[in-house]
Amino acid sequence: MDDYTVSVLTNIGLISFIALSAYLLIIAGEMSFGQQGFFGVGAYTAGVATAMYGVPLPIAAVMAMGAGAAAAFLVGLPTLRLRGLYFAMATLAAAEMLRIVFELIHFQREIDGEPIGPDGTQGFRGIRWVFENGVEPEGFLAMVWGLLFAVVALFLFMERSKLGATLRMLGEDPELARMLGVHVERFKLGVAAAAGALAALGGALYAHHNTYIEPRNFDIMLGVHSLAYALIGGLGTAFGPLLGVLIDIGALEGSRVFHGYRMIVFGGLVAVLLIFRPRGLLDERVVHWLKRRLA
Amino acid sequence: MALLELKNVSRHFGGVRAVDGLDLAIEPGQIFGLIGPNGSGKSTTVNLISGLFPLTAGSIVFQNEDLAKLPTHLRLQTGIARTFQNIRLFGQLTVWQNLWVAQNSPADRAKRGFFARWLGGQSGVREEISQLLEFSGLAHKQDELAANLAFGEQRRLELARALATRPTLIMLDEPAAGMNTEEIGQLRERILKIRTQGTTVLLVEHVMELVMGVTDRIAVLNFGQKIAEGTPAEIQADVAVRKAYLGGDA
Amino acid sequence: MAKAALGLILFFTALPLLAQKVEGELACRLTKTDFIYDCMIRISRGGLPLPGAAVTVGADMPSMPMAHNVKPVKATPGKTPGEYAAKLDLEMLGEWAVKLRLRGPVNDQLILLYEFDEKGAQPVRRGDRLPRK
């Protein structure tokens, strides 16, 4: 594999984490425009841990997930009371607040005579754990996809369980779910925290892939894309968001057919799909049909 | 001692008094009919008991427990289940899953630990769900998405789902709406069977042949107030009831 | 004692060299074709030019780093040591995070922020600017 293929595949893997995070919330009935904020929390947390305090990346990634879950929980407490569009707006506002917090953080440490750490809008350079530990791009790619497969396997396991069925209850009719004994608020907070942790894990890996992060990496563009990937790919299975990422980055961006006009094509694709297949290509019906076919 | 007792229950929507000072008492083992013209407050009463919205005034006591203080998601555990006038199912879930997710009663919770319940497989519950599917004649459709069922099948699935919660009281909100005579006959059989299993039934219904044939006692609502209560025979003879249904001075 | 002091002084003066920070800078010119830039990259280690590295040049859009990037190209060594030449095919004007992947004498990655306009590219120094619009 040449460098470019490796880097495209790594990017597909990285962005799949945040797409899955958006997917998790959508199947539980909440459309969040703010997952990029938790992606950023993960990136900054893990970056600070490895570059400033010499924490190994695996431990830093776990710390990032903890921070992402905590941040998502705190954001969820007030915002999950809101419905639909109001929830979407509140989560977007929360993510923008997080981004502005990243712009305000100046927290550096002298390491080998160099100041290392987040420096507001100047960004955070030198997250070099991957290079210092001699991890080759192929090795990092394997790490990203290994974790991604583990996450997808968890999703598939969850969707077979009562927990997964309950998430879909929340998404389809929370009032009915409540009458069937589900503590809706508690469940949704749990889902929000899990989705935050997942986005943060992606962010932690992203920071180490790129070695440099800045607040602007975590603006609305990333959030909108992650939502779009889940909606295009389909809400019937965790493979849906991966398909969405594959279509956009793999096919559109990777092939470079549309060059600078890709965003227009992508936007059009989203619009057309939302009209004709409102729950994506791999929606519940298709997945159910496939399952019966395979069984 | 009544199983369910409504005292002076009121629910106002703005200026509309959907239910207004309603007193009801349902005895254990009864099949209790609740009838009345459209908009008389029958469904609102059922919604109040199941906790869809709070009371404006009054109290609802079920097995010595004040329901008004109980959050909606805990009411299932007291043993109250219901079906809906406009069918509500989880269309994205299969028939089997619709019954599975309803198994949330204290007995089911005690049977399996927290993790086994949420993450464990489907093996431990197959037996009971099979019985429910058998009871409602849906065994051959168990892997179908609920959204793909025919109307009558959806009604039967709703009933089976209510039973899956192991109710002490089951509230059926117009279960015969849109059914033909044969289906109504089958429904009647099912309701009687539910009662023999020891479950009390609150039946809200327009179809008189069902209500009169199956209930022990009937209350009649009009404009949110109870205008009559008695045995089916007494209700059929009641002048006020005829007036409410037919209007004028019939 | 004096020896130890001398050792310490030597150690501290040599620190920048020991750290051997790899740095890079960019000089670009827009070619006749839209958004294709001729770029000269200067790479140094510890302040000294670093020749003989295999350099791959890519670019990310800061606000959509994983989904918006240009295909990386290999840079060719220039006339002076530490200089490398590359043609960058960007999708549009504006700010790009140029990503230099270095192999050979060093295994590293540099991210350089540059604003690309109709003439060439200037380093972005956000600290001197007003907060973004």
XYZ file of C-alpha atoms in Angstrom:
678
model
C 0.000 0.000 0.000
C 1.307 3.445 -0.819
C 1.281 6.289 1.679
C -1.805 7.871 0.209
C -3.936 4.751 0.427
C -2.803 4.264 4.007
C -3.679 7.839 4.892
C -7.120 7.684 3.222
C -7.905 4.419 4.993
C -6.741 5.906 8.301
C -8.964 8.932 7.747
C -11.933 6.703 6.946
C -11.309 4.813 10.165
C -10.911 7.963 12.261
C -14.033 9.694 11.029
C -16.015 6.467 11.430
C -15.716 6.848 15.189
C -17.546 10.155 15.225
C -20.034 8.905 12.614
C -20.824 5.933 14.890
C -21.140 8.315 17.789
C -23.753 10.336 15.895
C -25.467 7.094 14.846
C -25.743 5.897 18.439
C -27.611 9.061 19.397
C -29.836 9.011 16.316
C -31.095 5.491 16.947
C -31.963 6.628 20.464
C -33.936 9.469 18.890
C -31.614 12.425 19.332
C -29.986 14.341 16.495
C -26.828 15.883 17.926
C -24.922 18.558 16.054
C -22.309 18.642 18.775
C -20.318 15.406 18.642
C -17.323 17.297 17.216
C -16.947 18.967 20.613
C -16.362 15.607 22.319
C -14.084 14.549 19.476
C -12.067 17.668 20.367
C -12.168 16.925 24.092
C -10.700 13.511 23.296
C -8.039 14.960 21.013
C -6.904 17.546 23.544
C -7.045 15.177 26.529
C -5.011 12.470 24.843
C -2.612 14.993 23.303
C -1.902 16.594 26.669
C -1.450 13.186 28.270
C 1.054 11.790 25.774
C 2.937 14.893 24.633
C 3.149 16.707 27.965
C 3.169 13.944 30.540
C 4.581 10.980 28.673
C 1.500 8.814 29.142
C 1.398 5.897 26.686
C -1.239 6.298 23.986
C -3.454 3.361 25.043
C -3.844 4.820 28.533
C -4.262 8.319 27.111
C -7.044 7.009 24.850
C -8.878 5.588 27.856
C -8.472 8.918 29.656
C -9.815 10.684 26.577
C -12.873 8.432 26.558
C -13.471 9.215 30.201
C -13.202 12.939 29.545
C -15.467 12.662 26.491
C -18.091 10.723 28.435
C -17.973 13.208 31.318
C -18.278 16.199 28.984
C -21.156 14.581 27.077
C -22.901 13.716 30.326
C -22.649 17.307 31.550
C -23.858 18.673 28.207
C -26.633 16.073 28.180
C -28.015 17.010 31.591
C -29.588 20.275 30.410
C -29.879 19.615 26.652
C -31.625 16.227 26.734
C -34.662 17.945 28.203
C -35.089 19.609 24.828
C -36.732 18.043 21.820
C -35.867 17.838 18.135
C -34.583 21.040 16.631
C -34.040 22.631 20.042
C -31.828 19.752 21.098
C -29.874 20.031 17.835
C -29.325 23.761 18.406
C -28.337 23.307 22.032
C -25.789 20.615 21.218
C -24.322 22.787 18.465
C -24.042 25.660 20.922
C -22.364 23.390 23.469
C -19.822 22.206 20.903
C -19.065 25.789 19.868
C -18.568 26.635 23.525
C -16.098 23.782 23.804
C -14.293 25.033 20.710
C -14.002 28.504 22.219
C -12.678 26.936 25.417
C -9.989 25.241 23.278
C -9.146 28.673 21.850
C -8.681 30.035 25.345
C -6.520 27.245 26.731
C -2.861 28.241 26.940
C -1.291 25.471 28.899
C 2.253 24.580 28.000
C 5.141 22.712 29.475
C 8.825 22.889 28.615
C 9.887 19.574 27.120
C 13.423 19.228 25.684
C 13.672 23.009 25.651
C 10.469 23.400 23.660
C 7.145 24.641 24.956
C 4.640 21.878 24.286
C 0.904 22.047 24.826
C -2.299 23.703 23.690
C -1.656 27.313 22.731
C -5.086 28.725 22.022
C -5.768 29.503 18.382
C -2.137 28.701 17.578
C -3.024 25.097 18.062
C -1.257 22.250 19.777
C 1.860 20.955 18.042
C 4.150 18.042 18.670
C 1.750 15.227 19.592
C 4.443 12.858 18.423
C 3.846 9.660 20.387
C 3.432 7.692 17.169
C 6.799 8.886 15.822
C 8.653 8.627 19.087
C 7.515 5.049 19.457
C 8.360 4.071 15.926
C 4.804 3.237 14.906
C 4.713 3.091 11.117
C 1.669 4.437 9.247
C 0.596 0.869 8.523
C 0.871 0.071 12.214
C -1.257 3.059 13.149
C -3.771 2.126 10.469
C -4.010 -1.345 11.995
C -4.539 0.230 15.429
C -7.338 2.493 14.180
C -9.134 -0.267 12.301
C -8.586 -2.787 15.060
C -10.308 -0.471 17.520
C -13.001 0.348 14.994
C -13.759 -3.344 14.467
C -13.918 -3.816 18.220
C -16.399 -0.923 18.464
C -18.524 -2.258 15.593
C -18.506 -5.717 17.182
C -19.753 -4.136 20.408
C -22.486 -2.368 18.471
C -23.576 -5.589 16.764
C -23.627 -7.389 20.090
C -25.600 -4.555 21.677
C -28.148 -4.440 18.866
C -28.950 -8.099 19.451
C -29.507 -7.466 23.148
C -32.464 -5.976 24.948
C -30.386 -2.855 25.459
C -30.235 -2.347 21.702
C -33.963 -2.961 21.310
C -34.575 -0.450 24.093
C -32.509 2.205 22.298
C -34.703 1.751 19.245
C -37.779 2.071 21.479
C -36.485 5.447 22.626
C -35.931 6.473 19.046
C -39.338 5.443 17.795
C -41.708 6.282 20.642
C -40.150 7.447 23.925
C -43.570 7.931 25.518
C -44.534 4.339 24.845
C -41.095 3.200 26.051
C -41.763 5.066 29.284
C -45.098 3.327 29.722
C -43.281 0.029 29.232
C -41.070 0.773 32.205
C -38.053 2.478 30.616
C -36.523 5.385 32.527
C -36.161 7.485 29.371
C -34.017 10.313 30.776
C -31.539 8.027 32.480
C -31.179 5.927 29.349
C -30.617 8.897 27.098
C -27.971 10.308 29.415
C -26.196 6.979 29.319
C -26.389 6.929 25.539
C -25.089 10.508 25.333
C -22.129 9.657 27.570
C -21.305 6.526 25.555
C -21.529 8.510 22.319
C -19.261 11.170 23.846
C -16.697 8.533 24.804
C -16.786 7.081 21.316
C -16.261 10.466 19.663
C -13.441 11.195 22.119
C -11.709 7.940 21.231
C -11.768 9.002 17.584
C -10.400 12.402 18.579
C -7.570 10.875 20.598
C -6.491 8.798 17.614
C -6.895 11.734 15.255
C -4.602 13.946 17.347
C -1.887 11.324 17.179
C -2.352 10.674 13.500
C -2.037 14.343 12.659
C 0.486 15.348 15.390
C -1.139 18.800 15.350
C -4.593 19.902 16.434
C -6.249 23.278 16.627
C -9.658 24.466 17.755
C -10.890 24.876 14.200
C -10.524 21.146 13.560
C -13.547 20.703 15.792
C -16.061 23.057 14.280
C -19.523 22.433 12.891
C -18.245 20.949 9.607
C -17.106 17.817 11.399
C -20.388 17.473 13.274
C -22.510 17.922 10.168
C -20.447 15.372 8.284
C -20.728 12.794 11.033
C -24.512 13.194 11.070
C -24.642 13.030 7.292
C -22.602 9.825 7.235
C -24.991 8.125 9.643
C -28.030 9.345 7.710
C -26.675 8.402 4.279
C -25.311 5.026 5.279
C -28.420 4.041 7.150
C -29.796 3.682 10.648
C -30.531 -0.025 10.528
C -27.089 -1.272 11.532
C -23.728 -0.008 12.754
C -22.368 -0.746 9.276
C -24.551 2.121 8.025
C -22.350 4.995 9.214
C -19.275 3.144 7.932
C -20.929 2.891 4.532
C -21.640 6.624 4.684
C -17.997 7.425 5.398
C -16.902 5.046 2.674
C -19.163 6.728 0.131
C -17.958 10.225 0.960
C -14.271 9.815 1.724
C -13.622 6.554 -0.051
C -15.523 7.154 -3.265
C -16.000 10.906 -3.620
C -12.855 12.252 -1.973
C -10.637 9.276 -2.728
C -11.458 9.156 -6.435
C -11.087 12.944 -6.835
C -13.575 12.804 -9.705
C -15.294 15.951 -8.511
C -12.185 17.691 -7.259
C -13.113 20.986 -5.615
C -16.802 20.478 -6.323
C -17.100 17.459 -4.091
C -18.948 19.305 -1.331
C -21.670 20.305 -3.785
C -22.066 16.717 -4.956
C -22.046 15.503 -1.381
C -24.671 18.038 -0.311
C -26.866 17.029 -3.228
C -26.470 13.377 -2.341
C -27.536 14.045 1.229
C -30.601 15.983 0.059
C -31.676 13.315 -2.443
C -31.195 10.502 0.053
C -33.115 12.288 2.795
C -36.059 12.602 0.413
C -36.060 9.076 -0.970
C -34.540 7.126 1.887
C -35.055 9.160 5.057
C -33.407 6.517 7.221
C -30.473 5.915 4.885
C -29.396 3.202 2.501
C -29.129 0.448 5.118
C -32.349 1.311 6.943
C -34.211 -0.981 9.332
C -36.256 -2.634 6.597
C -33.257 -3.421 4.404
C -31.307 -4.754 7.375
C -34.264 -6.888 8.476
C -34.637 -8.261 4.937
C -30.911 -8.995 4.755
C -30.948 -10.733 8.121
C -33.786 -13.013 7.037
C -32.003 -13.725 3.792
C -28.811 -14.658 5.597
C -30.490 -16.631 8.359
C -61.458 -3.307 48.701
C -61.354 -2.029 45.156
C -58.360 -2.856 42.985
C -58.456 0.527 41.307
C -60.176 3.537 42.757
C -60.535 6.922 41.075
C -61.705 9.707 43.370
C -62.873 13.032 42.004
C -60.437 12.716 39.097
C -60.253 15.741 36.789
C -58.183 16.612 33.786
C -58.651 19.963 32.067
C -56.995 20.954 28.807
C -57.234 24.725 28.889
C -60.959 25.328 29.138
C -61.926 21.811 28.108
C -62.898 19.560 30.961
C -61.946 16.226 29.387
C -62.538 14.423 32.671
C -64.416 16.203 35.401
C -64.800 14.879 38.928
C -64.870 11.217 38.014
C -65.316 8.511 40.666
C -64.745 4.896 39.681
C -64.065 1.708 41.595
C -63.021 -1.513 39.887
C -63.052 -4.740 41.871
C -60.431 -7.460 41.409
C -61.377 -9.996 38.749
C -63.999 -7.775 37.130
C -64.385 -7.023 33.480
C -65.342 -3.383 33.759
C -66.753 -1.543 30.770
C -66.278 2.168 30.195
C -68.531 3.555 27.494
C -69.743 6.894 26.280
C -70.012 9.012 23.126
C -66.922 10.281 21.307
C -65.020 12.858 23.324
C -66.691 11.861 26.579
C -63.347 11.330 28.335
C -62.898 7.532 28.156
C -59.462 7.562 26.577
C -58.375 10.462 28.748
C -59.278 8.388 31.797
C -57.131 5.503 30.557
C -54.301 7.946 29.765
C -54.495 9.380 33.274
C -54.303 5.935 34.847
C -51.298 4.973 32.697
C -49.596 8.286 33.441
C -49.508 9.844 29.991
C -50.248 13.181 31.613
C -50.757 14.374 35.182
C -54.074 14.866 36.964
C -55.545 18.320 37.314
C -57.265 17.180 40.526
C -58.256 14.054 42.393
C -56.510 10.809 43.180
C -55.992 7.397 41.607
C -55.283 4.566 44.015
C -54.218 1.189 42.666
C -53.645 -1.636 45.131
C -53.295 0.886 47.961
C -50.707 2.880 46.023
C -51.288 6.508 45.003
C -50.489 6.535 41.294
C -50.431 10.318 41.011
C -47.129 10.314 42.883
C -45.652 7.520 40.788
C -43.553 8.415 37.725
C -44.913 6.972 34.479
C -42.078 4.520 33.972
C -42.763 2.885 37.349
C -46.481 2.305 36.778
C -45.869 -0.844 34.747
C -44.268 -2.394 37.803
C -47.429 -1.923 39.844
C -49.166 -4.218 37.360
C -50.988 -1.844 35.023
C -50.869 -2.464 31.270
C -52.802 -1.050 28.360
C -53.435 -1.020 24.650
C -54.073 2.036 22.531
C -57.016 3.232 20.498
C -54.595 4.291 17.751
C -52.264 1.302 17.716
C -48.797 2.004 19.095
C -46.118 -0.545 18.372
C -42.407 -0.377 17.717
C -42.516 -0.776 13.968
C -38.737 -1.080 13.629
C -38.715 -4.064 15.977
C -39.934 -7.544 15.138
C -43.096 -9.013 16.614
C -40.938 -11.116 18.915
C -38.891 -8.118 20.067
C -42.032 -6.102 20.752
C -43.009 -8.695 23.330
C -39.459 -9.083 24.616
C -39.022 -5.408 25.495
C -42.303 -5.425 27.396
C -41.070 -8.083 29.825
C -40.243 -5.548 32.456
C -42.345 -6.644 35.407
C -40.821 -7.078 38.885
C -41.080 -10.862 38.426
C -39.042 -10.676 35.215
C -36.544 -8.321 36.798
C -36.025 -10.638 39.744
C -35.456 -13.611 37.467
C -32.319 -12.279 35.818
C -29.552 -9.973 36.981
C -29.003 -6.500 35.591
C -26.426 -7.500 32.984
C -28.174 -10.711 32.013
C -31.360 -8.744 31.487
C -29.896 -6.009 29.319
C -27.059 -7.781 27.552
C -27.928 -11.456 27.903
C -29.298 -13.530 25.070
C -32.870 -14.387 24.233
C -32.763 -17.994 25.371
C -34.223 -17.631 28.879
C -37.404 -15.914 27.732
C -38.353 -17.913 24.643
C -40.875 -20.116 26.402
C -43.101 -17.323 27.707
C -42.976 -15.323 24.523
C -43.940 -18.414 22.537
C -47.005 -18.786 24.744
C -47.979 -15.188 24.177
C -47.501 -15.561 20.423
C -49.639 -18.687 20.525
C -52.330 -16.921 22.531
C -52.559 -14.077 20.047
C -52.206 -16.252 16.946
C -48.997 -14.557 15.808
C -46.535 -17.437 16.096
C -46.004 -17.599 12.331
C -45.236 -13.860 12.226
C -42.729 -13.695 15.075
C -39.794 -12.522 12.934
C -41.801 -9.996 10.945
C -41.314 -6.280 11.602
C -44.304 -4.992 13.548
C -44.770 -2.266 10.937
C -45.417 -4.940 8.298
C -48.334 -6.570 10.131
C -51.934 -6.253 9.017
C -54.235 -4.101 11.130
C -55.872 -6.959 12.999
C -52.516 -8.568 13.703
C -51.201 -5.304 15.112
C -54.162 -5.162 17.504
C -53.442 -8.704 18.643
C -49.761 -7.888 19.111
C -50.658 -4.903 21.277
C -52.788 -7.138 23.457
C -49.995 -9.718 23.708
C -47.535 -6.976 24.594
C -49.780 -5.768 27.413
C -49.944 -9.338 28.714
C -46.148 -9.657 28.525
C -45.889 -7.098 31.319
C -47.748 -9.565 33.635
C -50.521 -7.125 34.472
C -52.918 -7.208 37.392
C -55.101 -4.739 35.499
C -55.230 -4.533 31.736
C -56.858 -1.544 30.063
C -58.097 -2.090 26.511
C -58.809 1.136 24.651
C -61.316 0.312 21.891
C -59.780 -3.051 20.992
C -62.634 -3.952 18.626
C -62.467 -0.796 16.500
C -62.340 -1.750 12.824
C -62.886 -5.458 13.452
C -65.425 -7.715 11.745
C -67.873 -9.952 13.613
C -65.626 -12.977 13.515
C -62.641 -11.058 14.879
C -64.819 -9.562 17.601
C -65.808 -13.096 18.593
C -62.154 -14.068 18.895
C -61.413 -10.938 20.904
C -64.257 -11.785 23.269
C -62.761 -15.231 23.814
C -59.372 -13.690 24.555
C -60.788 -11.176 27.025
C -62.588 -13.940 28.909
C -59.421 -16.034 28.912
C -57.434 -13.107 30.312
C -59.901 -12.854 33.159
C -59.645 -16.548 33.979
C -55.898 -16.018 34.380
C -56.749 -13.636 37.222
C -56.276 -10.339 35.416
C -58.804 -7.562 35.869
C -59.955 -5.882 32.651
C -60.983 -2.293 32.006
C -62.655 -2.260 28.602
C -63.227 1.020 26.782
C -65.386 0.242 23.792
C -67.963 1.480 21.329
C -68.987 -1.900 19.999
C -72.007 -2.663 22.160
C -72.318 -6.325 21.274
C -68.891 -6.845 22.841
C -69.364 -4.606 25.885
C -72.788 -5.904 26.791
C -71.789 -9.527 26.300
C -68.564 -9.585 28.211
C -68.593 -7.057 31.058
C -69.698 -7.466 34.661
C -70.223 -3.809 35.266
C -70.330 -0.685 33.112
C -69.808 3.024 33.728
C -71.061 5.558 31.209
C -69.277 8.860 30.651
C -70.591 11.990 29.003
C -68.708 15.297 28.837
C -66.122 13.975 31.273
C -68.667 13.024 33.934
C -70.131 9.705 34.937
C -73.818 9.659 34.085
C -74.576 6.063 34.971
C -73.086 2.896 36.394
C -74.443 -0.616 36.759
C -74.749 -4.063 35.254
C -75.113 -4.311 31.459
C -78.842 -4.873 31.851
C -79.269 -1.806 34.059
C -77.281 0.336 31.630
C -79.337 -0.819 28.657
C -82.461 0.293 30.487
C -81.075 3.654 31.598
C -82.797 6.715 30.176
C -79.888 9.125 30.658
C -77.601 6.779 28.721
C -79.968 6.605 25.794
C -80.158 10.373 25.760
C -76.388 10.724 25.747
C -75.991 8.279 22.896
C -78.921 9.215 20.740
C -79.297 12.859 21.702
C -82.582 14.698 22.223
C -85.180 12.928 24.341
C -85.167 9.438 22.915
C 33.051 21.665 40.924
C 34.267 23.851 38.072
C 34.211 20.813 35.864
C 30.645 20.078 36.778
C 29.668 23.720 36.122
C 31.392 23.642 32.750
C 29.643 20.390 31.968
C 26.305 21.891 32.846
C 26.956 25.010 30.757
C 27.991 22.899 27.805
C 24.952 20.709 28.293
C 22.579 23.657 28.282
C 24.164 25.363 25.286
C 24.041 22.092 23.418
C 20.417 21.476 24.375
C 18.934 22.894 21.184
C 21.246 20.636 19.220
C 20.429 17.633 21.379
C 16.750 18.308 20.979
C 17.441 18.624 17.284
C 14.127 20.110 16.540
C 13.129 19.582 12.941
C 11.628 22.668 11.372
C 10.353 23.523 7.955
C 9.303 26.492 5.920
C 7.622 27.014 2.631
C 7.921 29.384 -0.331
C 5.219 28.965 -2.952
C 4.220 30.573 -6.218
C 0.926 30.083 -8.041
C 1.472 28.555 -11.477
C -0.628 29.423 -14.520
C -3.059 26.642 -13.694
C -5.501 27.464 -10.956
C -4.515 26.434 -7.486
C -1.393 24.550 -8.540
C 1.545 25.958 -6.618
C 5.278 25.543 -7.168
C 6.674 25.189 -3.689
C 10.185 25.220 -2.275
C 10.445 23.585 1.100
C 13.342 24.250 3.465
C 13.904 21.701 6.179
C 16.348 22.089 9.030
C 17.327 20.118 12.075
C 18.709 21.905 15.086
C 19.090 25.015 12.902
C 21.137 23.245 10.209
C 19.823 22.307 6.761
C 18.692 18.719 6.544
C 19.468 17.115 3.197
C 18.733 13.598 2.064
C 15.254 13.202 3.497
C 12.412 11.603 1.591
C 9.673 14.235 1.831
C 5.998 13.752 1.045
C 3.831 16.877 0.952
C 0.099 16.855 1.603
C -2.394 19.452 2.764
C -5.491 19.448 4.973
C -8.229 21.988 5.329
C -8.153 22.930 9.012
C -11.908 22.801 9.469
C -12.381 19.429 7.815
C -9.050 17.692 8.250
C -10.043 14.089 7.703
C -12.387 14.596 4.800
C -10.785 17.483 2.966
C -7.237 16.940 1.923
C -5.208 16.876 -1.254
C -3.312 13.901 -2.528
C 0.238 13.990 -1.127
C 3.125 14.325 -3.607
C 6.771 13.393 -3.271
C 9.162 16.339 -3.137
C 12.383 16.291 -5.135
C 15.687 17.537 -3.609
C 16.544 21.117 -4.700
C 19.897 22.665 -5.578
C 20.908 23.665 -2.057
C 21.052 21.082 0.734
C 17.923 21.048 2.837
C 15.788 22.328 -0.003
C 13.063 20.297 -1.637
C 10.703 21.159 -4.470
C 7.094 20.055 -4.888
C 4.002 20.960 -6.902
C 0.937 21.307 -4.716
C -2.468 20.910 -6.350
C -4.874 22.606 -3.921
C -8.622 22.587 -4.350
C -9.129 26.218 -3.452
C -7.501 29.327 -2.070
C -7.328 29.989 1.629
C -5.725 28.434 4.610
C -4.210 24.978 4.380
C -2.326 22.914 6.915
C 0.587 21.633 4.836
C 1.679 18.251 6.078
C 5.318 17.225 5.526
C 6.046 13.576 6.101
C 9.797 13.035 6.504
C 11.636 9.776 6.162
C 15.345 8.886 5.986
C 17.584 10.739 8.423
C 14.517 11.591 10.488
C 11.147 9.946 10.798
C 8.812 12.813 11.560
C 5.859 14.851 10.482
C 5.609 18.641 10.288
C 2.440 20.660 10.013
C 2.864 24.129 8.503
C -0.024 26.559 8.398
C -0.033 28.715 5.284
C -2.488 31.062 3.680
C -2.537 30.483 -0.082
C -3.546 33.419 -2.285
C -3.288 34.541 -5.919
C 0.474 35.001 -5.703
C 1.883 32.532 -3.266
C 1.694 31.465 0.337
C 2.287 33.262 3.639
C 2.674 31.591 6.980
C -0.358 32.067 9.168
C 0.459 33.750 12.446
C -2.820 33.657 14.206
C -1.576 35.192 17.416
C -1.060 38.532 15.656
C -4.513 38.580 14.226
C -7.837 39.563 15.546
C -9.933 36.603 16.590
C -11.501 34.873 13.618
C -14.521 36.422 12.060
